[in-house]
JSON list of N, CA and C in Angstrom, two decimals:
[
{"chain": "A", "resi": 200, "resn": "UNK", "atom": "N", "xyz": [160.21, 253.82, 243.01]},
{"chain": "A", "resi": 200, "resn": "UNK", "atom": "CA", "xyz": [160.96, 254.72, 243.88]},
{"chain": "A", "resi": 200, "resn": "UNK", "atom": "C", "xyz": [162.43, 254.67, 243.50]},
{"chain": "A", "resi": 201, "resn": "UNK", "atom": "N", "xyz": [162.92, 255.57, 243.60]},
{"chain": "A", "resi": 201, "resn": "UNK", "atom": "CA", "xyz": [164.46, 255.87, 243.52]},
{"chain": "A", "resi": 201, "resn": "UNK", "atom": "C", "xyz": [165.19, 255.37, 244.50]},
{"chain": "A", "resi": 202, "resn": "UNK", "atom": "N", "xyz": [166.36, 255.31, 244.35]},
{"chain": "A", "resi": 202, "resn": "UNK", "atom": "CA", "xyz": [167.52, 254.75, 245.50]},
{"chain": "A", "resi": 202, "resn": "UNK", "atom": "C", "xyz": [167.69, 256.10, 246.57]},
{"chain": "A", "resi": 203, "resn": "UNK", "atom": "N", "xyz": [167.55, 257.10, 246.51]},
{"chain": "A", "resi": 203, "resn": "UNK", "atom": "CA", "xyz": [167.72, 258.03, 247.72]},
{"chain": "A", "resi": 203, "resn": "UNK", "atom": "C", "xyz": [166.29, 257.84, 248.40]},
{"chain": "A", "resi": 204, "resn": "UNK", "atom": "N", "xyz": [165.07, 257.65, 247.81]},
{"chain": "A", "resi": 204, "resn": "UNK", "atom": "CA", "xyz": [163.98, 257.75, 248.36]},
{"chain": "A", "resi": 204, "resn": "UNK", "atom": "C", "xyz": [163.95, 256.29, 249.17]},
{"chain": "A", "resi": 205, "resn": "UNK", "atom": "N", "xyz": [164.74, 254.91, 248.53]},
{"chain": "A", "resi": 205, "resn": "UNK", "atom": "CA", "xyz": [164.56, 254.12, 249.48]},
{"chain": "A", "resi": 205, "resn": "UNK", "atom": "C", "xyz": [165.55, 254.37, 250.72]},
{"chain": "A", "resi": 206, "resn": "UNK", "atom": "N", "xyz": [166.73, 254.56, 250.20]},
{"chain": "A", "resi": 206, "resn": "UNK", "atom": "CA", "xyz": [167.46, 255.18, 251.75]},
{"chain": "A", "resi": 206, "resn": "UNK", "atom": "C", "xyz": [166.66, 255.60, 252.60]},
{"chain": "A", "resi": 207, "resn": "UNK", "atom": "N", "xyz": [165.79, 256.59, 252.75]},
{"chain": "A", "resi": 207, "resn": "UNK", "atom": "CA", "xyz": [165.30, 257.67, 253.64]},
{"chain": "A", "resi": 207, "resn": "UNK", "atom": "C", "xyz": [164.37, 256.65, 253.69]},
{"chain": "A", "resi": 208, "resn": "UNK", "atom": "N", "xyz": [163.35, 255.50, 253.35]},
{"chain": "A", "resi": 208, "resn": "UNK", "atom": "CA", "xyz": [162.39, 255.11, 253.81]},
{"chain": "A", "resi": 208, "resn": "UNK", "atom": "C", "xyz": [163.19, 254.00, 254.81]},
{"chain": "A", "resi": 209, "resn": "UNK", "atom": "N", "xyz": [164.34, 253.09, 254.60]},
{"chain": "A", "resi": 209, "resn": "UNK", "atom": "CA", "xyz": [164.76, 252.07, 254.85]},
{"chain": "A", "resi": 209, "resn": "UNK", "atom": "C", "xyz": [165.23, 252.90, 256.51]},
{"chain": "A", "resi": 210, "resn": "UNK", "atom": "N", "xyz": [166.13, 253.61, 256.13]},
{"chain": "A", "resi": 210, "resn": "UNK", "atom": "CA", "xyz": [166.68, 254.56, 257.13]},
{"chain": "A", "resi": 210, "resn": "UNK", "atom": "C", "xyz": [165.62, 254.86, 258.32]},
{"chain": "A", "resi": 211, "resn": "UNK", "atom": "N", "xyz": [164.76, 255.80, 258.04]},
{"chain": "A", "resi": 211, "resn": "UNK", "atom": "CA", "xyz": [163.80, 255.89, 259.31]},
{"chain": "A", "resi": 211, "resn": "UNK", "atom": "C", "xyz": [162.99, 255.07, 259.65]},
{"chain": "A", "resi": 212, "resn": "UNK", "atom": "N", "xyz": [163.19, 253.78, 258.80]},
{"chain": "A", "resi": 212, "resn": "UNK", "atom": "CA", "xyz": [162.38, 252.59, 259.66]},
{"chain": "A", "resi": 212, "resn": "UNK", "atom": "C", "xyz": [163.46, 251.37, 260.60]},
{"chain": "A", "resi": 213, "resn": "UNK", "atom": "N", "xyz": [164.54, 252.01, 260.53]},
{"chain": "A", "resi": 213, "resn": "UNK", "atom": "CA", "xyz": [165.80, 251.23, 261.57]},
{"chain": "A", "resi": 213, "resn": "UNK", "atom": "C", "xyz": [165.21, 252.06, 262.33]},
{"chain": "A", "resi": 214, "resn": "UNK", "atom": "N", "xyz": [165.32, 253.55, 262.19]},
{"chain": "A", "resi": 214, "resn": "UNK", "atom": "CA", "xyz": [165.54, 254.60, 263.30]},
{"chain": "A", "resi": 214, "resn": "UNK", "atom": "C", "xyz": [164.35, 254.05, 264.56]},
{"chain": "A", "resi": 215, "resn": "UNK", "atom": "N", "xyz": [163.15, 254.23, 264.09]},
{"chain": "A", "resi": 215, "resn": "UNK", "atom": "CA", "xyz": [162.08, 253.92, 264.56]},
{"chain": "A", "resi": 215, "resn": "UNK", "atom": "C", "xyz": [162.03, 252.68, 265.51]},
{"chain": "A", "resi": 216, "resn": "UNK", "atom": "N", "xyz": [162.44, 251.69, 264.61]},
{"chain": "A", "resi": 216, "resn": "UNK", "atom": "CA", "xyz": [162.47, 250.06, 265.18]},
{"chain": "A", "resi": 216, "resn": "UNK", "atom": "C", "xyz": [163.55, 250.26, 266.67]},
{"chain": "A", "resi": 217, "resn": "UNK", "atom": "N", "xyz": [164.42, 250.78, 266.09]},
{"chain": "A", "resi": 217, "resn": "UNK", "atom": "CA", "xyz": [165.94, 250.37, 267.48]},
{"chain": "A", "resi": 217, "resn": "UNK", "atom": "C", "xyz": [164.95, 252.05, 268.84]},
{"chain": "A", "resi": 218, "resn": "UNK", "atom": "N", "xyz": [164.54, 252.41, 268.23]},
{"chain": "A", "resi": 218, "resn": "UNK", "atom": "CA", "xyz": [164.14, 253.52, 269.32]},
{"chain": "A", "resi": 218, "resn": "UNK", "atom": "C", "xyz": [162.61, 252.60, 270.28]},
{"chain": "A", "resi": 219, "resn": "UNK", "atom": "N", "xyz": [162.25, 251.95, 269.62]},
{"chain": "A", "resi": 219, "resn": "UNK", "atom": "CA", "xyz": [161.27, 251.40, 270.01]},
{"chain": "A", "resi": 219, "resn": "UNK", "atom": "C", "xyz": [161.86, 249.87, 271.00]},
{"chain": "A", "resi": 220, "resn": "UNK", "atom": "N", "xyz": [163.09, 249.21, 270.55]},
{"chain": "A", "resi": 220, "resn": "UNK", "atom": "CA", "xyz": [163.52, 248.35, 271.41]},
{"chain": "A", "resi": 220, "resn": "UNK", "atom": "C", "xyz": [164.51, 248.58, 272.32]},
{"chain": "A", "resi": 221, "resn": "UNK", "atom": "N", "xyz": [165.22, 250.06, 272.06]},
{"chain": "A", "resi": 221, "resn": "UNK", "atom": "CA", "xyz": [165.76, 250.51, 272.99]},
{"chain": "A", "resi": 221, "resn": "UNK", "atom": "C", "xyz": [165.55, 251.47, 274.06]},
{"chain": "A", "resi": 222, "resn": "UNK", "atom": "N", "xyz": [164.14, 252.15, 273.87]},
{"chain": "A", "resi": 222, "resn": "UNK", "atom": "CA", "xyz": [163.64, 253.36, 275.07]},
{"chain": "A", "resi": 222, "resn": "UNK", "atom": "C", "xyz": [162.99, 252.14, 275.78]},
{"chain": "A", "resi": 223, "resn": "UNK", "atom": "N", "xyz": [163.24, 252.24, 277.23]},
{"chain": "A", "resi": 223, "resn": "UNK", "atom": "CA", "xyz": [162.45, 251.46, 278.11]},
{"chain": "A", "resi": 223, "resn": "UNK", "atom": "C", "xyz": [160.85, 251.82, 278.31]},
{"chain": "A", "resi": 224, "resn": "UNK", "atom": "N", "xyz": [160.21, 253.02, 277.84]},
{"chain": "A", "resi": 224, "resn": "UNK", "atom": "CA", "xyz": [158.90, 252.98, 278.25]},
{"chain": "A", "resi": 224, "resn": "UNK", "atom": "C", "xyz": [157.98, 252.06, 276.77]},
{"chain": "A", "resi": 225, "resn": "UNK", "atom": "N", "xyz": [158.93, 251.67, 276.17]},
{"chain": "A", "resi": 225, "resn": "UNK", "atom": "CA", "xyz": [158.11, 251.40, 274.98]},
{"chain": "A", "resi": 225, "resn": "UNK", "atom": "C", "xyz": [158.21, 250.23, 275.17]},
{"chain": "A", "resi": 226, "resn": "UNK", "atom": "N", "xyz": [156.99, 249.28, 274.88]},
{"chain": "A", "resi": 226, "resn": "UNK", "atom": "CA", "xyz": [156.11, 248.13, 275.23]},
{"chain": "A", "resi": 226, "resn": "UNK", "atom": "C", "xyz": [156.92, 247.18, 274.37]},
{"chain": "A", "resi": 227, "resn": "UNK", "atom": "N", "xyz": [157.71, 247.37, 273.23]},
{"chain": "A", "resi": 227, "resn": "UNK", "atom": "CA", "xyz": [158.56, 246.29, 272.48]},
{"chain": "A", "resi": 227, "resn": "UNK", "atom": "C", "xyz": [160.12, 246.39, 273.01]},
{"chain": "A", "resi": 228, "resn": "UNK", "atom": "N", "xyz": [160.32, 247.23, 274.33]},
{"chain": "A", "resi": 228, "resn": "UNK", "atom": "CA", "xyz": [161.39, 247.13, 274.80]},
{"chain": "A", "resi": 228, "resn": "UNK", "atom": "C", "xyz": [162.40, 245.64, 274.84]},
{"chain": "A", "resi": 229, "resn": "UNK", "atom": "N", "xyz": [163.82, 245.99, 274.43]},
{"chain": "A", "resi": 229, "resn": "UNK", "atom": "CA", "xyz": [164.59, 244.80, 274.64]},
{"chain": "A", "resi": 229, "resn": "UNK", "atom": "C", "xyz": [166.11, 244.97, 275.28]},
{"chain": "A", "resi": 230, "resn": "UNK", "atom": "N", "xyz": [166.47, 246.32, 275.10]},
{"chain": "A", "resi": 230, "resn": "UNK", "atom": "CA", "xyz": [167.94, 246.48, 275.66]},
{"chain": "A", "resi": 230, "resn": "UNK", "atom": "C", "xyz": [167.89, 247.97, 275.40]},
{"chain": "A", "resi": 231, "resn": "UNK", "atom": "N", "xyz": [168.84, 248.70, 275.99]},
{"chain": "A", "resi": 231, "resn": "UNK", "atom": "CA", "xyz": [169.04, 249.99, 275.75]},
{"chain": "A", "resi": 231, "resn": "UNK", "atom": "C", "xyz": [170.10, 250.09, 274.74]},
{"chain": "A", "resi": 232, "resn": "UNK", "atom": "N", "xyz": [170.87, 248.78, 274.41]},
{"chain": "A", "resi": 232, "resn": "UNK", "atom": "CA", "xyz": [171.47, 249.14, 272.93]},
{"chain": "A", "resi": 232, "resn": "UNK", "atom": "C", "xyz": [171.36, 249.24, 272.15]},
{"chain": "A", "resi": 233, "resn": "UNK", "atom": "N", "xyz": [170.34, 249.19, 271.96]},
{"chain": "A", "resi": 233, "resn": "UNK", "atom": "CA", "xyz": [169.73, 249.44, 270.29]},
{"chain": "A", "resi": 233, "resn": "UNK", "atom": "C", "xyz": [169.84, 250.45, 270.08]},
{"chain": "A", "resi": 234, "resn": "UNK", "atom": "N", "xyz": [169.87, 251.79, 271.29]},
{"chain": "A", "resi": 234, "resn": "UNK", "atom": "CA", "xyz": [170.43, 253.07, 270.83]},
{"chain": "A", "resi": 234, "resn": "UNK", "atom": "C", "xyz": [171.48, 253.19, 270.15]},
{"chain": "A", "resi": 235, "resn": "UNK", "atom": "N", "xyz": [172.60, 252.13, 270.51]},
{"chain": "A", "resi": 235, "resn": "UNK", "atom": "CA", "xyz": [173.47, 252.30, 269.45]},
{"chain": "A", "resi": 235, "resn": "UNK", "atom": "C", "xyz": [173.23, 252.22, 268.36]},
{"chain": "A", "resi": 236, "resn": "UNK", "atom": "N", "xyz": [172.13, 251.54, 267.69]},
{"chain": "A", "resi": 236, "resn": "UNK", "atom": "CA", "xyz": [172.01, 251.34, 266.42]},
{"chain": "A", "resi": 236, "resn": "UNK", "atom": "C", "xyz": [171.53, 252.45, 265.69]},
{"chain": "A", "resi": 237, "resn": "UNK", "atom": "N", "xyz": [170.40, 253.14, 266.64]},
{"chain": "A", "resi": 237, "resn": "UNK", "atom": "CA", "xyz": [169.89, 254.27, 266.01]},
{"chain": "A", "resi": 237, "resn": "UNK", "atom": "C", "xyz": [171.24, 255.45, 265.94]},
{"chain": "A", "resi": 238, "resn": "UNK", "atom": "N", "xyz": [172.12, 255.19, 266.93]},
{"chain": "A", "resi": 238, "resn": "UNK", "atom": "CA", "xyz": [173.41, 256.45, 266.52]},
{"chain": "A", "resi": 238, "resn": "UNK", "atom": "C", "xyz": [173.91, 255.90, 265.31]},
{"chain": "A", "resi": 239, "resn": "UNK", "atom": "N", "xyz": [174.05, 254.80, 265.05]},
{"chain": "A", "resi": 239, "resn": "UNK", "atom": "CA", "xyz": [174.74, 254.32, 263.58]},
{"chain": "A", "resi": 239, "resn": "UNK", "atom": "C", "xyz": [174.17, 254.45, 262.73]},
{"chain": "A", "resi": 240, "resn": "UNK", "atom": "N", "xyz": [173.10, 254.51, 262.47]},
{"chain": "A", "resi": 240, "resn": "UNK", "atom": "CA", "xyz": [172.15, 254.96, 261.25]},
{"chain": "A", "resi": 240, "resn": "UNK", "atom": "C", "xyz": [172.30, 256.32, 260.73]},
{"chain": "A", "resi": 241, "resn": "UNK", "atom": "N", "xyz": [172.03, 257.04, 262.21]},
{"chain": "A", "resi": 241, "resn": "UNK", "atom": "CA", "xyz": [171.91, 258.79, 261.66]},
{"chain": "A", "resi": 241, "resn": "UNK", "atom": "C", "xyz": [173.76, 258.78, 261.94]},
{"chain": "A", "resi": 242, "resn": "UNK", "atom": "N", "xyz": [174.82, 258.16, 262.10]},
{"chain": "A", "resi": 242, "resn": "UNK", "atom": "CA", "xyz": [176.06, 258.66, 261.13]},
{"chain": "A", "resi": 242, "resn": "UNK", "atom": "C", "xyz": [176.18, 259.02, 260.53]},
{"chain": "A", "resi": 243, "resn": "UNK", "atom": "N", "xyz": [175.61, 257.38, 259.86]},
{"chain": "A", "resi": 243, "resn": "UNK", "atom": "CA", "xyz": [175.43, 257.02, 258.36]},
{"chain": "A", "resi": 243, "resn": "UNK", "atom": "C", "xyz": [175.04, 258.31, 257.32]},
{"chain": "A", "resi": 244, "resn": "UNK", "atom": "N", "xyz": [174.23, 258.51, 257.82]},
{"chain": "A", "resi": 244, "resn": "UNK", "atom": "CA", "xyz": [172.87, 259.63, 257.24]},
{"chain": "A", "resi": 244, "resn": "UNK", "atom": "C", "xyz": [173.47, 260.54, 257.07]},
{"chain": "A", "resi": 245, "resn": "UNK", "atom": "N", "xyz": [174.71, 261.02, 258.24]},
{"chain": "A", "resi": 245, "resn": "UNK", "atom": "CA", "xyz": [175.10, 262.36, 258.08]},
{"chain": "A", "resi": 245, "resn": "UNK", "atom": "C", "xyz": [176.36, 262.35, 257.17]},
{"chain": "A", "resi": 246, "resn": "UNK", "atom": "N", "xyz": [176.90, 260.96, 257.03]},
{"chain": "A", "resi": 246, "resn": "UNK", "atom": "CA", "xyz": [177.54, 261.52, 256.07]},
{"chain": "A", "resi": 246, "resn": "UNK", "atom": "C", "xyz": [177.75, 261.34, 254.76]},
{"chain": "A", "resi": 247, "resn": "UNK", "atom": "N", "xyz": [176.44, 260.41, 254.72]},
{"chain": "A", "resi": 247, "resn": "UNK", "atom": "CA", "xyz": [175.96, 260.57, 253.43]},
{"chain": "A", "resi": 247, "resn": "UNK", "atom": "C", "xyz": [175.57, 261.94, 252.72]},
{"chain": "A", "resi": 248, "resn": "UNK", "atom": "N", "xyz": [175.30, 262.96, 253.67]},
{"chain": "A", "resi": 248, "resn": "UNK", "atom": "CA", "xyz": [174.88, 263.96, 253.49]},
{"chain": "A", "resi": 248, "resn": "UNK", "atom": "C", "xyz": [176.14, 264.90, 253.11]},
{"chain": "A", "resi": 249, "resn": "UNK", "atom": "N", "xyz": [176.92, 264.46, 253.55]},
{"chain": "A", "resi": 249, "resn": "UNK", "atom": "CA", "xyz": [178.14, 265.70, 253.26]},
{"chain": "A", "resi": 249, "resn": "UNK", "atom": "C", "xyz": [179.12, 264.74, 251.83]},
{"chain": "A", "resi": 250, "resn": "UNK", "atom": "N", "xyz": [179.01, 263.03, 251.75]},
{"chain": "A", "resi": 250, "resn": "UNK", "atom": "CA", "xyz": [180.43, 262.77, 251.16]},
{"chain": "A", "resi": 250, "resn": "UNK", "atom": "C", "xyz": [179.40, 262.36, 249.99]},
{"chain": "A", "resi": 251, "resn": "UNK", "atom": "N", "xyz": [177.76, 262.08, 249.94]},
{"chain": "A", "resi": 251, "resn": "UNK", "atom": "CA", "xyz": [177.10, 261.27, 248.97]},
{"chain": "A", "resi": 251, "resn": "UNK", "atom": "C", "xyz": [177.79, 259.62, 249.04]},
{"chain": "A", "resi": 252, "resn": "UNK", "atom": "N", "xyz": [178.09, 259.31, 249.42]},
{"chain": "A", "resi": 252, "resn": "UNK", "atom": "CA", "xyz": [178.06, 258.24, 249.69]},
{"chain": "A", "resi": 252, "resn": "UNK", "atom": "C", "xyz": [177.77, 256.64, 250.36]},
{"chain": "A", "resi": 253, "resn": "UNK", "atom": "N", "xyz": [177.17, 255.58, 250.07]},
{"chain": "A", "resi": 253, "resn": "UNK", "atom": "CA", "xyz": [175.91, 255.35, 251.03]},
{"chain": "A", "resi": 253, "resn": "UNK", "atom": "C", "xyz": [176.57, 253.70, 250.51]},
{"chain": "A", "resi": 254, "resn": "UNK", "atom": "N", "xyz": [176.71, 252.76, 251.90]},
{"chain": "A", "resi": 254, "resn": "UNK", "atom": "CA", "xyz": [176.47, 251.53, 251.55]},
{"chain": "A", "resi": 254, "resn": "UNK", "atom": "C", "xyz": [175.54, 250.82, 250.93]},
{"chain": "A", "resi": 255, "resn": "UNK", "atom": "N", "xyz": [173.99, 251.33, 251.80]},
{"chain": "A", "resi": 255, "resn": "UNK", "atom": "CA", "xyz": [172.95, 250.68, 251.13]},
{"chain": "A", "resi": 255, "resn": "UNK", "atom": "C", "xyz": [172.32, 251.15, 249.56]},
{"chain": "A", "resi": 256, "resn": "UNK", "atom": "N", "xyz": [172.76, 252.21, 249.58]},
{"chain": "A", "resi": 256, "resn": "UNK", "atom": "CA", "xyz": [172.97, 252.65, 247.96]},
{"chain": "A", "resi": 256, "resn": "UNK", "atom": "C", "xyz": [173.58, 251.72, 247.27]},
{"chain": "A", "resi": 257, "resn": "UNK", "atom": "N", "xyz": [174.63, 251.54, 247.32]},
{"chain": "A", "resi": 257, "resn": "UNK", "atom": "CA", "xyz": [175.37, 250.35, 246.42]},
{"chain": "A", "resi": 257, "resn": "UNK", "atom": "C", "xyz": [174.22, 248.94, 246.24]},
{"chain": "A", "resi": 258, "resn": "UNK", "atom": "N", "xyz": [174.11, 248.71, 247.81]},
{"chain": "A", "resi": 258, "resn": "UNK", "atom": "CA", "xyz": [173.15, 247.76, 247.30]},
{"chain": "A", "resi": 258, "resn": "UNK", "atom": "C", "xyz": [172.26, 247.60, 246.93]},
{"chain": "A", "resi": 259, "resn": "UNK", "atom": "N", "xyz": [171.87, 249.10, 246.72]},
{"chain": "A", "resi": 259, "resn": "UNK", "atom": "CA", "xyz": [170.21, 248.97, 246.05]},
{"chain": "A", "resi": 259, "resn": "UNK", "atom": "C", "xyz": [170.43, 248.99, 244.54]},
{"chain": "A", "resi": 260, "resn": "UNK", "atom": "N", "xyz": [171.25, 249.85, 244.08]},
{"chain": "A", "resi": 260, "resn": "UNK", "atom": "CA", "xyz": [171.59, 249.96, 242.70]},
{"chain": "A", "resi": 260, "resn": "UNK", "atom": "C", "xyz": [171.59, 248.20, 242.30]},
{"chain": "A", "resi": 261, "resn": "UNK", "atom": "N", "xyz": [172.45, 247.53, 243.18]},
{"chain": "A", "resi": 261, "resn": "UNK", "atom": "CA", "xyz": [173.19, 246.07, 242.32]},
{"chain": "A", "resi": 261, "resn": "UNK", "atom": "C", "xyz": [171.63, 245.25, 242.24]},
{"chain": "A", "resi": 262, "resn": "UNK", "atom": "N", "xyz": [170.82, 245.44, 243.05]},
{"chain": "A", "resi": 262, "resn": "UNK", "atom": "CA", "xyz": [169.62, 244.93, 243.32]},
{"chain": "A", "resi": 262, "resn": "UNK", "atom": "C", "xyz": [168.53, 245.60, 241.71]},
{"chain": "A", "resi": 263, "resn": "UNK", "atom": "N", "xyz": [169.16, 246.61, 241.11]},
{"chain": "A", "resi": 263, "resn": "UNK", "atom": "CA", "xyz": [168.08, 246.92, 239.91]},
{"chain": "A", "resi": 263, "resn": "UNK", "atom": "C", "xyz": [167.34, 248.62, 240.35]},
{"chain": "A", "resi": 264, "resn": "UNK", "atom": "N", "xyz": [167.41, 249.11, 240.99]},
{"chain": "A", "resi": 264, "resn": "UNK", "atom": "CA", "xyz": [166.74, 250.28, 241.84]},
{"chain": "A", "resi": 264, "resn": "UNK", "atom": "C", "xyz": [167.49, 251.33, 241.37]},
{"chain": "A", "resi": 265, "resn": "UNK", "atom": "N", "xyz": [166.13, 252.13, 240.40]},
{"chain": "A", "resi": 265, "resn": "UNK", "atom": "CA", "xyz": [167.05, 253.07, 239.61]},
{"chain": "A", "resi": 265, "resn": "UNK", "atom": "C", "xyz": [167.64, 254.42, 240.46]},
{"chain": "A", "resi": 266, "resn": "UNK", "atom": "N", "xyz": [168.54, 254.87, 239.75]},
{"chain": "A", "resi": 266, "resn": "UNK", "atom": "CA", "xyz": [169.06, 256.44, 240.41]},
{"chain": "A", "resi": 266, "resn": "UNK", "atom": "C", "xyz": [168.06, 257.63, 240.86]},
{"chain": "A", "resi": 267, "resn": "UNK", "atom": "N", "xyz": [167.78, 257.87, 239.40]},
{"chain": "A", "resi": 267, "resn": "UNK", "atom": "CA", "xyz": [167.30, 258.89, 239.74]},
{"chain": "A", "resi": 267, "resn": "UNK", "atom": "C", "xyz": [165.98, 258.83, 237.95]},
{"chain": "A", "resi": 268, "resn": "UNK", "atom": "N", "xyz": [164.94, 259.74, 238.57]},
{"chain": "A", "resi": 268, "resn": "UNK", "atom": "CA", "xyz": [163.78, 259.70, 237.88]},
{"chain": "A", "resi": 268, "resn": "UNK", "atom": "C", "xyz": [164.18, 261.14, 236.49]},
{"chain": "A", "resi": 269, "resn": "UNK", "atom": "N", "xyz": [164.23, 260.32, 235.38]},
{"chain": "A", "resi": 269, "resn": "UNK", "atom": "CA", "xyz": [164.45, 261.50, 234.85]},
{"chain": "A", "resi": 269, "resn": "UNK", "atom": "C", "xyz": [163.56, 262.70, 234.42]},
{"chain": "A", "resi": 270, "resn": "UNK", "atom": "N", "xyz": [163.89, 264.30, 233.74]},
{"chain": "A", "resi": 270, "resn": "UNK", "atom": "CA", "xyz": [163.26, 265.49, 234.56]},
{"chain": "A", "resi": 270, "resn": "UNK", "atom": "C", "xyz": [162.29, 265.46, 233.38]},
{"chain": "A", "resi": 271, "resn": "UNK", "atom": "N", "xyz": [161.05, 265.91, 233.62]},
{"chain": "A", "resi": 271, "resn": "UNK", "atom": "CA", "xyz": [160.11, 266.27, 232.77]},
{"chain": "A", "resi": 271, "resn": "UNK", "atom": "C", "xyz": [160.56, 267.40, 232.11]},
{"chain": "A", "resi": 272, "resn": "UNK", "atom": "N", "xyz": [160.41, 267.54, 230.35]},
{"chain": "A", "resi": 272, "resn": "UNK", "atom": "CA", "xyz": [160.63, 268.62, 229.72]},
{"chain": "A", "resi": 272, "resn": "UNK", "atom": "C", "xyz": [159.53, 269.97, 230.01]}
]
């Protein structure tokens, strides 16, 4: 997998997790702040989307996780 494809997997599995410990009807409930976390993620997200720029990008690259898949002729 590529480094944008792990973003988006890493990404909607915070999203998921903090929505799940922060909505009270959900059975792994722990605080309602974890909503904050899920607002910090999709920031993140958004402005990765406008500047390309991504913390966990950096660290996936330094970790070996290539860019991008190159294009079939």
């Amino acid at each position: 997998m590529t480094v944008e494809r792990w973003i988006r997997v890493i990404a909607g599995t915070f999203i998921l997790l903090s929505l799940a410990f922060g909505i009270e009807a959900s059975p792994l409930y722990l605080s309602k702040w974890w909503l904050a976390f899920t607002a910090f993620v999709g920031a993140n997200l958004l402005q990765f989307g406008f500047t390309d720029v991504c913390p966990l990008g950096w660290i996936l690259k330094k970790l070996g996780v290539p860019e991008a898949r190159a294009a079939c002729p």
